[in-house]
XYZ file of C-alpha atoms in Angstrom:
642
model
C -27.701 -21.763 22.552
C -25.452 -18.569 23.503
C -22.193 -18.412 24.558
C -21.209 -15.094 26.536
C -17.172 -13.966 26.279
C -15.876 -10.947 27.610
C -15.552 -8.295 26.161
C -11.364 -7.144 25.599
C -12.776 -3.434 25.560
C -11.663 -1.560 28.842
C -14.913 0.877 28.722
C -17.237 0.584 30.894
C -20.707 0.433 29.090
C -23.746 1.703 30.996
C -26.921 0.434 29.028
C -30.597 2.247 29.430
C -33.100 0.809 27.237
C -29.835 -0.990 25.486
C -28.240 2.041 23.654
C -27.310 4.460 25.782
C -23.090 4.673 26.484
C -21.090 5.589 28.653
C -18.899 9.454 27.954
C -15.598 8.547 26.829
C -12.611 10.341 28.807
C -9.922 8.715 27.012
C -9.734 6.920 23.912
C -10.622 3.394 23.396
C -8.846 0.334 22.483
C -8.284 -0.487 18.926
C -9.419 -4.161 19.357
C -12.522 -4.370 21.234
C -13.432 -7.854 21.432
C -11.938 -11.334 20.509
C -13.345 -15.072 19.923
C -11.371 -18.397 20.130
C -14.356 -21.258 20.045
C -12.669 -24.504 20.809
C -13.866 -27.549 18.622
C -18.117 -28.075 19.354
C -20.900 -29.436 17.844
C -23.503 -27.283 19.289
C -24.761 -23.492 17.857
C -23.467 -20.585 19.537
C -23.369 -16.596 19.430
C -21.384 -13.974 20.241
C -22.340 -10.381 20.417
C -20.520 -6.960 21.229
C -21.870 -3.221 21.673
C -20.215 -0.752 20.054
C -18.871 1.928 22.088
C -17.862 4.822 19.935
C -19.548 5.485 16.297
C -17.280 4.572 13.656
C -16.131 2.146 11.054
C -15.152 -1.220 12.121
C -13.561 -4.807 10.848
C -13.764 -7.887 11.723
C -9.848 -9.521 11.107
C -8.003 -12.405 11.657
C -11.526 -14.341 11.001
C -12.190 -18.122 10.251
C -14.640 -21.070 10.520
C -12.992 -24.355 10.262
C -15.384 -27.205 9.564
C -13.859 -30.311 11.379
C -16.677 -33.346 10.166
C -19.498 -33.138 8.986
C -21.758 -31.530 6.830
C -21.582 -27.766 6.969
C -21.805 -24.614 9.606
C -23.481 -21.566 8.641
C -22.093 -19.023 9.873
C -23.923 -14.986 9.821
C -22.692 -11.691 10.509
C -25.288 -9.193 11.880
C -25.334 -5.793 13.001
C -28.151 -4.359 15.393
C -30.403 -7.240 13.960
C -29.647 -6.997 10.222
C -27.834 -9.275 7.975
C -24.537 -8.160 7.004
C -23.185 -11.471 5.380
C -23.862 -15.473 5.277
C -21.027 -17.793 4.653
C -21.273 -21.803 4.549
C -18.590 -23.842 5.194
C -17.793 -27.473 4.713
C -14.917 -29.606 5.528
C -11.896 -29.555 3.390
C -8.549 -28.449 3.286
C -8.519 -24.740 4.338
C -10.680 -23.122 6.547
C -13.528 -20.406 5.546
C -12.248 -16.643 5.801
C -14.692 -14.169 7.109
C -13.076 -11.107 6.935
C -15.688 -8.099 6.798
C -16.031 -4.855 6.961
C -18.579 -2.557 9.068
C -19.282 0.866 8.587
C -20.926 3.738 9.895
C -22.143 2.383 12.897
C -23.351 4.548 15.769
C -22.525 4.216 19.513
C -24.490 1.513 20.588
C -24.710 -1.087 17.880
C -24.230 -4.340 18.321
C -22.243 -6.734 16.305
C -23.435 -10.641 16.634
C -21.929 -13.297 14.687
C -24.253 -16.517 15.035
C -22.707 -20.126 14.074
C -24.995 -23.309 13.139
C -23.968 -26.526 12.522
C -26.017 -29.015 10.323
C -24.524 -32.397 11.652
C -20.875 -30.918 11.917
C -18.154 -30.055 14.498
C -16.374 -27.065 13.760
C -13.894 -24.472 15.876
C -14.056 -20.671 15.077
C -11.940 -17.568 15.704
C -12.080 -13.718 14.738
C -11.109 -10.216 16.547
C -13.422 -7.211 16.151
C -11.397 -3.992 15.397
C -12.201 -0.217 15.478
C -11.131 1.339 12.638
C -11.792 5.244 13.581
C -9.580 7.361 15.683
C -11.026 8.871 18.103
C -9.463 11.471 20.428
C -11.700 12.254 23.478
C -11.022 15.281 25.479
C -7.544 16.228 23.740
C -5.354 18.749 24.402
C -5.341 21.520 21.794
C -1.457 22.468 20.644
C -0.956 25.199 17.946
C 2.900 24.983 15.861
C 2.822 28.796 16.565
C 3.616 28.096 20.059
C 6.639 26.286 19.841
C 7.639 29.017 17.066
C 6.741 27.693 13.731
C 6.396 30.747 11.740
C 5.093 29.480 8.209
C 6.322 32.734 6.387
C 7.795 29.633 3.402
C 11.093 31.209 4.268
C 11.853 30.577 8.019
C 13.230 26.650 8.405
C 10.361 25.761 10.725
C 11.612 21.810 11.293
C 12.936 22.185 14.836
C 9.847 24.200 15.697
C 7.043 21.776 14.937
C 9.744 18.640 16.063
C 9.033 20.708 19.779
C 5.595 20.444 18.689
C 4.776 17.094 18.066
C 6.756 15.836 21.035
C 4.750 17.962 23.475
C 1.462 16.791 21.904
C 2.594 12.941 22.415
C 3.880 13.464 25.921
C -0.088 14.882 27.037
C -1.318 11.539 25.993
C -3.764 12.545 23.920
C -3.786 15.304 21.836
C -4.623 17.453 18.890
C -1.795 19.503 16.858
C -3.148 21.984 14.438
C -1.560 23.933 11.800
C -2.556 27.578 10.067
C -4.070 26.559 6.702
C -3.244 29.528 5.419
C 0.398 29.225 5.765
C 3.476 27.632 3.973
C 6.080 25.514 6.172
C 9.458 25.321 5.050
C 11.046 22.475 6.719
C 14.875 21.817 5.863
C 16.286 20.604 9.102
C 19.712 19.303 8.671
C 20.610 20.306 5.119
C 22.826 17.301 4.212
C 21.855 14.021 3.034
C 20.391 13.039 6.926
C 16.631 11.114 6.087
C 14.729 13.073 8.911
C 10.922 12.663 9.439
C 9.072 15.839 9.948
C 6.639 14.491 12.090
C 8.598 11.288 14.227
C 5.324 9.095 14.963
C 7.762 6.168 16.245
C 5.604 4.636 19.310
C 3.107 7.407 18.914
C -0.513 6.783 20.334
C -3.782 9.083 20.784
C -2.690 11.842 18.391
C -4.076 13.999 15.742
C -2.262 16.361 13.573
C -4.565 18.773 11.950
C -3.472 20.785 8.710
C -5.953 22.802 7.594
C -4.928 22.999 4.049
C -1.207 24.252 4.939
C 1.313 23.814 2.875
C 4.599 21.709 3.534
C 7.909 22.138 2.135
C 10.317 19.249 2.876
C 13.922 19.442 1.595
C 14.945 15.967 0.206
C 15.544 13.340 1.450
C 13.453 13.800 4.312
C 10.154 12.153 5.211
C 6.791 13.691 5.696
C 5.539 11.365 8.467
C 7.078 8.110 9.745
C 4.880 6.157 11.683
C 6.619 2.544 13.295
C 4.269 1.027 16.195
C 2.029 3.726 16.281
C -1.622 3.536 16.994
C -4.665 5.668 17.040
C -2.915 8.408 14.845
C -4.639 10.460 12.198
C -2.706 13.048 9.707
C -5.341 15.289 7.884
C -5.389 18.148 5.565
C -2.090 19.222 4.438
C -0.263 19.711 0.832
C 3.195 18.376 0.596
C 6.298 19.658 -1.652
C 10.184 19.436 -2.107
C 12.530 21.842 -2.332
C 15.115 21.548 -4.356
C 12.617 19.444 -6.354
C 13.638 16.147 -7.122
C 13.539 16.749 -10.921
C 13.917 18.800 -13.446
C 12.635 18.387 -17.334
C 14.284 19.713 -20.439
C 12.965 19.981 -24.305
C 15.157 17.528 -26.370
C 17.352 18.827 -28.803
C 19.869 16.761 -30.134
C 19.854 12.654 -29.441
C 23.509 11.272 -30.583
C 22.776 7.332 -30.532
C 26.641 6.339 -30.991
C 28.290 8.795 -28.434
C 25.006 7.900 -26.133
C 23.899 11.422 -25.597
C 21.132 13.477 -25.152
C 21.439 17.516 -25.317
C 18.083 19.468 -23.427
C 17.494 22.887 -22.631
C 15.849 23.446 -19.092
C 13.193 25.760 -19.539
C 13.441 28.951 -16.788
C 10.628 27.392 -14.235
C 13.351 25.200 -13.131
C 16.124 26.409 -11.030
C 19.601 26.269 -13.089
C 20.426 22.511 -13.037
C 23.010 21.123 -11.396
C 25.414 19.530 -13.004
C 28.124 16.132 -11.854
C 28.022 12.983 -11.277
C 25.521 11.042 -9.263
C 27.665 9.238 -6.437
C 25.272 7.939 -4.036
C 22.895 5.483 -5.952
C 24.640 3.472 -9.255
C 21.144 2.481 -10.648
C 20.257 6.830 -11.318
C 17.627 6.773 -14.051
C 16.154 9.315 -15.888
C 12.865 8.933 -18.552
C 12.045 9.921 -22.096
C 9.057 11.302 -23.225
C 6.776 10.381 -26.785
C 3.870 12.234 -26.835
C 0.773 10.197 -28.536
C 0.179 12.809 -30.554
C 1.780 16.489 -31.168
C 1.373 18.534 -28.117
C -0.040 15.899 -26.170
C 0.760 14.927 -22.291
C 0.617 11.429 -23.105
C 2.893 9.142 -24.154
C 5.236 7.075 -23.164
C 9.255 6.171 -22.821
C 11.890 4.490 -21.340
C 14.199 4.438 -18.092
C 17.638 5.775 -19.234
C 20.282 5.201 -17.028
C 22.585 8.206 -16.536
C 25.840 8.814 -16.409
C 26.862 12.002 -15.605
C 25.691 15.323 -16.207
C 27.849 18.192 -18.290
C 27.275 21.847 -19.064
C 26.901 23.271 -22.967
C 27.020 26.203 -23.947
C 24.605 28.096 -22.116
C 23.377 27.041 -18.056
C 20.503 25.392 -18.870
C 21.591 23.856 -21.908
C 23.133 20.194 -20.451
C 24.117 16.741 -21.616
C 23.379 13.851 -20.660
C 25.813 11.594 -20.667
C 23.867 7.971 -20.941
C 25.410 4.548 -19.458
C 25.733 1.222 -21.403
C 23.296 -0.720 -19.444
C 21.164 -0.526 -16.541
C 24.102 -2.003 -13.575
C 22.906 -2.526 -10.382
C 19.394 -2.395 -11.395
C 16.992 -5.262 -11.233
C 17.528 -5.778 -14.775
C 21.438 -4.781 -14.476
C 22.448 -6.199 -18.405
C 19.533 -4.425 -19.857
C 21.163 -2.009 -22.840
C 20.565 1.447 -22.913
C 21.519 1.639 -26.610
C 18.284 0.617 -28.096
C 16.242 2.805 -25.409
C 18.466 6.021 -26.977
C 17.816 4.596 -30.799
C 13.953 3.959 -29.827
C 13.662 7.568 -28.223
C 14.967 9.432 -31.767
C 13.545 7.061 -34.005
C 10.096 7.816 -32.374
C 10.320 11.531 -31.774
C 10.691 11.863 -27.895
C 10.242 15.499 -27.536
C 11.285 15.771 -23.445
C 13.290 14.233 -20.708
C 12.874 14.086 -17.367
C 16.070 14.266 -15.179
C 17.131 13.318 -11.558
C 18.237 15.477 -9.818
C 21.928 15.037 -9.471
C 22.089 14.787 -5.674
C 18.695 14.786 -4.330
C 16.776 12.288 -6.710
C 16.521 8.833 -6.246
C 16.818 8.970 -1.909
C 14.701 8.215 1.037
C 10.845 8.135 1.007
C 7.995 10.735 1.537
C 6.406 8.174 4.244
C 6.180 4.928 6.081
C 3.944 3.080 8.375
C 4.745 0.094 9.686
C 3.694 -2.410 12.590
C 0.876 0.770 13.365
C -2.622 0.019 14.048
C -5.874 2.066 13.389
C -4.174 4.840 11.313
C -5.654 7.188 8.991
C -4.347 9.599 6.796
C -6.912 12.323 5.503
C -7.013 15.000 2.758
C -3.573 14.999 1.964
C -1.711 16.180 -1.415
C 1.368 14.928 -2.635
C 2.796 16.969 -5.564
C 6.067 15.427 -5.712
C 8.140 12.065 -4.337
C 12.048 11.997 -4.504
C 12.242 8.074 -4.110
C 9.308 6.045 -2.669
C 6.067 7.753 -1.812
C 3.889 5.624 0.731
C 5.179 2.124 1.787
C 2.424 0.495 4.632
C 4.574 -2.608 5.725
C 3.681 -5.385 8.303
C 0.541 -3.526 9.750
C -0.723 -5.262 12.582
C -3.950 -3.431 12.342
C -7.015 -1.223 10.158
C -4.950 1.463 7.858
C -7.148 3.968 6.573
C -5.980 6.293 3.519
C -9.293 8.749 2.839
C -8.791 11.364 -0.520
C -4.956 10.956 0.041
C -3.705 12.258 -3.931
C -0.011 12.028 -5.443
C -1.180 14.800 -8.049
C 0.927 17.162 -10.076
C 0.328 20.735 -9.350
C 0.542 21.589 -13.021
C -0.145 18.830 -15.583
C -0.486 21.178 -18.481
C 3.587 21.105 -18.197
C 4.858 18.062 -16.092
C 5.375 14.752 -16.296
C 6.714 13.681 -13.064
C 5.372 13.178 -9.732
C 7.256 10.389 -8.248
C 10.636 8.639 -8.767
C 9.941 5.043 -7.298
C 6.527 3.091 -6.023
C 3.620 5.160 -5.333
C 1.430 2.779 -3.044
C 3.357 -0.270 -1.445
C 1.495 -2.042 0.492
C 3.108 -5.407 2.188
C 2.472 -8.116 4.853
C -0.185 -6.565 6.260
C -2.272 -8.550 8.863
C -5.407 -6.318 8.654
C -6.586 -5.132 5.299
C -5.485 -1.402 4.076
C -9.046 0.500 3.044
C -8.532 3.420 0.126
C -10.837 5.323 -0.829
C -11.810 8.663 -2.733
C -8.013 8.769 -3.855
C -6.579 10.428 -6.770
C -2.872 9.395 -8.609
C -1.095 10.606 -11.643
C -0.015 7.212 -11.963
C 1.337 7.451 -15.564
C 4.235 9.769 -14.001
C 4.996 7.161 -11.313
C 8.081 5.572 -12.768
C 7.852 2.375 -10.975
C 4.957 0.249 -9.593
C 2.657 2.764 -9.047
C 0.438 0.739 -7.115
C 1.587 -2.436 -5.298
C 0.041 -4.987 -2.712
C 1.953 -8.379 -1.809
C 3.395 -10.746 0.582
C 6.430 -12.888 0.301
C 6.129 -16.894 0.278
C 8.095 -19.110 1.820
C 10.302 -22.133 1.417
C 10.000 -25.699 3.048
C 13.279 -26.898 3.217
C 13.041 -29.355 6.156
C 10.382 -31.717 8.107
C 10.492 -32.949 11.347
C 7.639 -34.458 12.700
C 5.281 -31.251 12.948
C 7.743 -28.669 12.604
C 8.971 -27.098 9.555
C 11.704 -25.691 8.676
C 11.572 -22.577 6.192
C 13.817 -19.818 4.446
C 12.119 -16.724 2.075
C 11.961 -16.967 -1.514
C 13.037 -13.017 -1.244
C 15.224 -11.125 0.585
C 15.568 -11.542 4.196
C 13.240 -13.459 6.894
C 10.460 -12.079 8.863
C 9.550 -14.533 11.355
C 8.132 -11.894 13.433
C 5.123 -11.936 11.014
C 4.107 -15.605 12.654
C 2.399 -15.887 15.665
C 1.202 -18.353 17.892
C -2.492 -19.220 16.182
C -1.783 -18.177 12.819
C -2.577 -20.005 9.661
C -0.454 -21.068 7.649
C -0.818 -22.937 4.271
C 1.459 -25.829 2.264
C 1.563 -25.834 -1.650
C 3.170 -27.403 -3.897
C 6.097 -26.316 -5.725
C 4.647 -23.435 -8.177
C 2.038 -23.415 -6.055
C -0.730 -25.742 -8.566
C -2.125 -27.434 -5.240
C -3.050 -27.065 -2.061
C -1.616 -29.708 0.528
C -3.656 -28.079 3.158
C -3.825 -25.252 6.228
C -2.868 -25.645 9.564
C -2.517 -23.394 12.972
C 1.432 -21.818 13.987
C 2.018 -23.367 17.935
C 5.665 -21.716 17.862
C 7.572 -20.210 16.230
C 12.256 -20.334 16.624
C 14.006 -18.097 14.865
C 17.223 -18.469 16.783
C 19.286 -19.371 13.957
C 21.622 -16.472 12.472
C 21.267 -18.118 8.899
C 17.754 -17.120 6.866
C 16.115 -19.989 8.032
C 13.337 -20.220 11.018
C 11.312 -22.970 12.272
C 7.436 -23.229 12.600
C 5.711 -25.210 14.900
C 2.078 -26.710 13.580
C -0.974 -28.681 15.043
C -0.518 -31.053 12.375
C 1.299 -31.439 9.061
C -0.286 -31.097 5.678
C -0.080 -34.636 3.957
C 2.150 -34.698 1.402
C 4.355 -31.904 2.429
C 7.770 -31.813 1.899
C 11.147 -29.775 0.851
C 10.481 -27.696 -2.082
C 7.116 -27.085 -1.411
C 5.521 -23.246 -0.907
C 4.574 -21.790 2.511
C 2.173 -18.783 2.827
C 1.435 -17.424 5.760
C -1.997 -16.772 5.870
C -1.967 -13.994 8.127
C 0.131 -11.419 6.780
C -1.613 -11.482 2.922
C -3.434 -7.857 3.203
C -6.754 -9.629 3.219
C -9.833 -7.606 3.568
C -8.214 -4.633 2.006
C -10.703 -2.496 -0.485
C -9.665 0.379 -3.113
C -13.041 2.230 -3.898
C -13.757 5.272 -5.656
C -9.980 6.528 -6.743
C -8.461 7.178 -10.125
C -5.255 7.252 -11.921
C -4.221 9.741 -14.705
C -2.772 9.120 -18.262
C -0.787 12.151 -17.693
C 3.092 11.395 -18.104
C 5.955 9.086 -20.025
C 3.886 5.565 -19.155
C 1.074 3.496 -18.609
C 0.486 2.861 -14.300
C 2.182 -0.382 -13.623
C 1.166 -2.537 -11.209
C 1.708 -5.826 -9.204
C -0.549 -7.822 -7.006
C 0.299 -10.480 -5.527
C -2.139 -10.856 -2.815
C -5.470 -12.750 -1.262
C -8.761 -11.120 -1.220
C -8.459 -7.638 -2.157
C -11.515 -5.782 -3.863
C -11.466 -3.084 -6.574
C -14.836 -1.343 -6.354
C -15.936 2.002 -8.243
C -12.154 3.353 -9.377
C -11.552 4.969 -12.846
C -8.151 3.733 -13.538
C -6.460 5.477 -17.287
C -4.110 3.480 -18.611
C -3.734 1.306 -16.083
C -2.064 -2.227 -15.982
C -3.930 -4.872 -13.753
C -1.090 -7.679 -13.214
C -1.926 -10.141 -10.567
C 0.553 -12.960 -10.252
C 2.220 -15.156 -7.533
C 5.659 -14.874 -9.405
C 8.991 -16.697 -7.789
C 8.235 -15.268 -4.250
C 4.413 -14.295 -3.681
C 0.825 -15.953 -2.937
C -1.065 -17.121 -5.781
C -3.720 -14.574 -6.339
C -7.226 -15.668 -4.520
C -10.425 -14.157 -4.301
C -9.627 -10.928 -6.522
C -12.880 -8.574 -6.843
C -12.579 -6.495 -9.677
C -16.100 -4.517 -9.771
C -17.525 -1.638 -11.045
C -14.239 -0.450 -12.601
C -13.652 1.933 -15.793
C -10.400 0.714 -16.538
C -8.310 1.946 -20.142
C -5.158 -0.010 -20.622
C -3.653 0.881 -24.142
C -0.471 0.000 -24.232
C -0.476 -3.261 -22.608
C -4.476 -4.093 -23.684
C -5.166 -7.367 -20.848
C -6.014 -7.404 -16.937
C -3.730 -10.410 -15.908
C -4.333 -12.967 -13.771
C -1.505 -16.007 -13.463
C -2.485 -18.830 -11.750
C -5.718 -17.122 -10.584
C -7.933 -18.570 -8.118
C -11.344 -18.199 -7.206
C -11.574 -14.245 -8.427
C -14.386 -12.269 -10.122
C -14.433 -9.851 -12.464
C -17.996 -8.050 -12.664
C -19.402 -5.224 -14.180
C -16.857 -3.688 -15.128
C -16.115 -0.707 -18.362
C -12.967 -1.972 -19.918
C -11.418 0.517 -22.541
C -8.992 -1.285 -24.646
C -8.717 -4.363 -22.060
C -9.077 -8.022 -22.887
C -8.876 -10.459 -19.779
C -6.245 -12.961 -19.851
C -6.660 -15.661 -17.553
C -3.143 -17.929 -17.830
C -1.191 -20.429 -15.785
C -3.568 -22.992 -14.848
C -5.805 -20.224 -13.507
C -9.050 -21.513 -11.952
C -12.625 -20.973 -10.107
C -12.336 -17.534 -12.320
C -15.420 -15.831 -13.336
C -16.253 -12.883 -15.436
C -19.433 -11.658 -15.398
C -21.598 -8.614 -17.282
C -17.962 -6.503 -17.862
C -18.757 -4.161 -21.425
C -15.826 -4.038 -23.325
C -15.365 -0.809 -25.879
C -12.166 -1.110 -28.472
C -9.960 1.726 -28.527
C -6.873 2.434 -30.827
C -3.842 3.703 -29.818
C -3.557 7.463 -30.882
């Protein structure tokens, strides 16, 4: 039996002989089509034709299995099988987040539902992925008097540019390739955004290879409830840079010193005292071997910076302990002792005024996004946070890469990838990172948990478990899920009816269908909505390259790792005081080294696989009550530490 809904797409489709589409004169909707089934017994279908060729997802997917025995539910495009899932009853209802690629104008996508003796109530959206930008107006920078000489300040010029490409509704901005863009804007400490994508919709912004210069702190792009937007082909730079490195030559362990000379491919350094962030951190480097451009070191926290006897001779003056950092009674003494005891050769320094500020980029609350052939050589703070994405992110051959290896060992101050609350999954691919000269996470992905603190009847009252609430992230036919404290069981999953957060403490209130049994204050709440599910890394790599191993955290629900080569790279996936348990982890396919570290971690994992997979130096360490965990066919090769 078929069920018929309408389709949420506003394009007309003209079928002849079932494929043929109608010409697009505007671009289409990012979420083409939407299914709430209501609780049935009987089999139904649902099917949509793809109007535009592209990539698309199917988000915000479920099958809840009400009594019974079990619903099979299959995913099909233009008659083949894409994927089979069977659910039962129990407590939390079958995801069916998918992904579908490379279809062509015309395709259909039918999801078909069968009960065996069971009543069940399904709901998913189908999302293009792709943007699209159908009879666009052209705009060239040169018109609105970017000059790209690398000398002229061309900020104001391509601000006039972008803002006449969004006001024609849709539109395509293009860049010389050939040419270098100096953008300084205002020269203080102002965070400006080269291209201002706040609200943005239907716009392209083509590169061609061109270089940007930014002048710290400013952004590269800022993107806030955008949609339809794709950034493609451009190299990015700072100027002054946001470090400099000097050979060590003298380490002083009891004055807490450390004398370098700046070599001459660094502008003179500047010297002073850092006065706008307390926790200013610098980071030592011990080769592996002599000559070598791995290694690895510590955070130092800095001082001050003085002047020897020469301009590029400085010292750094080094602070007792690490205040106002996460770890603010950490002692810097034993970091100093470490660094001459084992030989560190160089230091890498913060810039005294332009380190340790704004970010290169943000996108958040954006929808069907994609950022293309970009190269970042160097990050003065946070490189590319994608928070609270309410749809499809796309990040294609986008590289945080050192222009020079053969001499650096920096490339990016604070988190490289930072990926959080996401309600659609983020897809990366064919991505390259010189993660070992990230000097924080260098790749993260999690959501915050929640709090019960109070019950009343159905509602429940709730406060974050880290930093400040986001009730904004619930909506009316969400899941959300009760654990118990430390998250070791599930109490069960049920659907958000509303959502007050009136009050001006951190606290909110959360209206469910029905209340997990057992639940009560001091319990975990996840909201199943906002865990970056779906999202896929495939095909990227990180470099050894730098003072450190890549660190990492996951905390997150079904993410898969798929054909990366990741050096040196630290796998951590963990709920920790304020995340989700970690749930239906792929790891597959991977080369992964890790050789400081030597385990892929999984606390309290549940329900992942780890298949097929070259580990170099890895063990896997499955801890904290983890369970459902399965590791299949992974070749493991020993490898000493140089």
């Amino acid at each position: 039996m078929k069920a018929t809904l309408l389709l949420l797409a506003s394009l007309s489709l003209l079928l002849s002989g079932g494929r043929e589409i109608a010409t697009l004169t505007k671009p289409s909707k990012t979420f083409v089509f939407t299914v709430e089934q209501a609780s049935t017994t009987k089999p139904y279908s649902w099917t949509h034709q793809v109007a535009e060729a592209g990539d698309y997802q199917l988000g915000m997917a479920w099958v809840e299995v009400l009594s019974g025995e079990e619903v099979e539910v299959i995913i099909w495009v233009d008659g083949k099988q894409v994927r089979s899932v069977k659910a039962r009853p129990g407590l939390a209802p079958q995801r069916l987040e998918t992904r579908l690629e490379g279809l062509a104008a015309g395709d259909k996508i039918m999801l078909t539902a069968t009960p065996k003796k069971a009543s069940y109530r399904l709901g998913y959206q189908i999302a293009f992925t792709t943007p699209t930008f159908p009879e666009a107006k052209v705009f060239y920078v040169r018109d609105f008097g970017a000059v790209g000489d690398g000398v002229t300040d061309d900020f104001a010029a391509i601000h006039k540019a972008v803002v006449a490409a969004r006001e024609a509704g849709c539109a395509i901005l293009r860049f010389d390739g050939s040419k270098t863009y100096r953008a300084i804007g205002l020269s203080d400490f102002t965070e400006e955004a080269l291209f201002d994508l706040k609200g943005a919709k239907n716009l392209k912004i083509e590169g061609g290879g061109a270089l940007v210069v930014l002048h710290p702190p400013d952004s590269f792009a800022r993107l806030d409830e955008a949609a339809n937007i794709q950034i493609d082909g451009f190299r990015i730079d700072y100027d002054p840079k946001p470090y400099y490195q000097g050979m060590i030559r003298k380490i002083d362990v009891d004055a807490m010193t450390i004398d370098i000379e700046v070599p001459q491919r660094y502008p003179v350094p500047e010297v002073g005292k850092n006065e706008f962030r307390a926790p200013f951190f610098g980071r030592s480097f011990i080769p592996d071997a002599p000559g070598a451009r791995t290694g690895h070191g510590d955070n130092l926290y800095i001082e001050s910076v003085t002047r020897l006897e020469s301009e590029r001779r400085v010292r750094l003056h080094i602070r007792d302990n690490a205040q106002n950092s996460d770890t603010p009674s950490a002692s810097m003494k034993p970091r100093v002792r470490y660094a001459a005891e084992k030989g560190a050769t160089e230091l890498v320094v913060p810039h005294v005024k332009y380190a340790h500020r704004g970010r290169v980029n943000l996108i958040t609350r954006s929808a069907r996004v994609t950022f293309s052939n970009l190269q970042y050589q160097s990050s003065p703070h946070f490189w590319l946070p994608i928070t609270h994405n309410t749809g499809p992110i796309t990040l294609r051959n986008v590289d945080l890469k050192m222009p020079h290896p053969e001499t650096e060992l920096f490339v990016s101050w604070r988190d490289g990838l930072h990926i959080k609350n996401g309600r659609w999954g983020v897809l990366i691919e064919e991505s390259d990172w010189d993660g070992a000269a990230t000097y924080d996470d260098s790749f993260a992905i999690y959501s915050r948990a929640q709090k019960l603190i109070g019950v009343s009847g159905t509602t429940i009252t709730l406060t974050p478990t880290f930093e400040s609430k986001e009730p904004f992230l619930w909506r009316k036919g969400d899941w959300a899920s009760v654990w118990s404290a430390g998250q070791r069981q599930l109490r069960g999953m049920a659907r958000v009816l509303e959502v007050d957060a009136t009050s001006a403490d951190q606290t909110f209130r959360v209206s469910l269908e029905s209340l997990p049994t057992k639940a009560a204050p001091g319990d975990i709440v996840l909201h199943e909505e906002s865990l970056n599910r779906g999202s896929v890394i495939r095909r990227c790599s990180t470099s050894d390259t730098g003072t450190d191993s890549s660190s990492t955290r996951f905390r997150c629900v079904d993410v898969k790792f798929e054909n990366n080569r990741f050096e040196d790279f630290h796998f951590w996936f963990h709920a920790g005081p304020n995340g989700p348990r970690p749930r239906e982890i792929v790891l597959e396919n991977n080369w992964v080294s890790d050789l400081r570290s030597g385990q892929i971690v999984f606390q309290q994992g549940l329900d992942c696989l780890v298949r097929g997979n070259q580990l170099v130096g890895v063990t896997l360490g499955f801890t904290d009550g983890s369970t459902g965990m399965r590791a299949e066919n992974n070749r493991l090769t020993e490898k000493k530490k140089t």
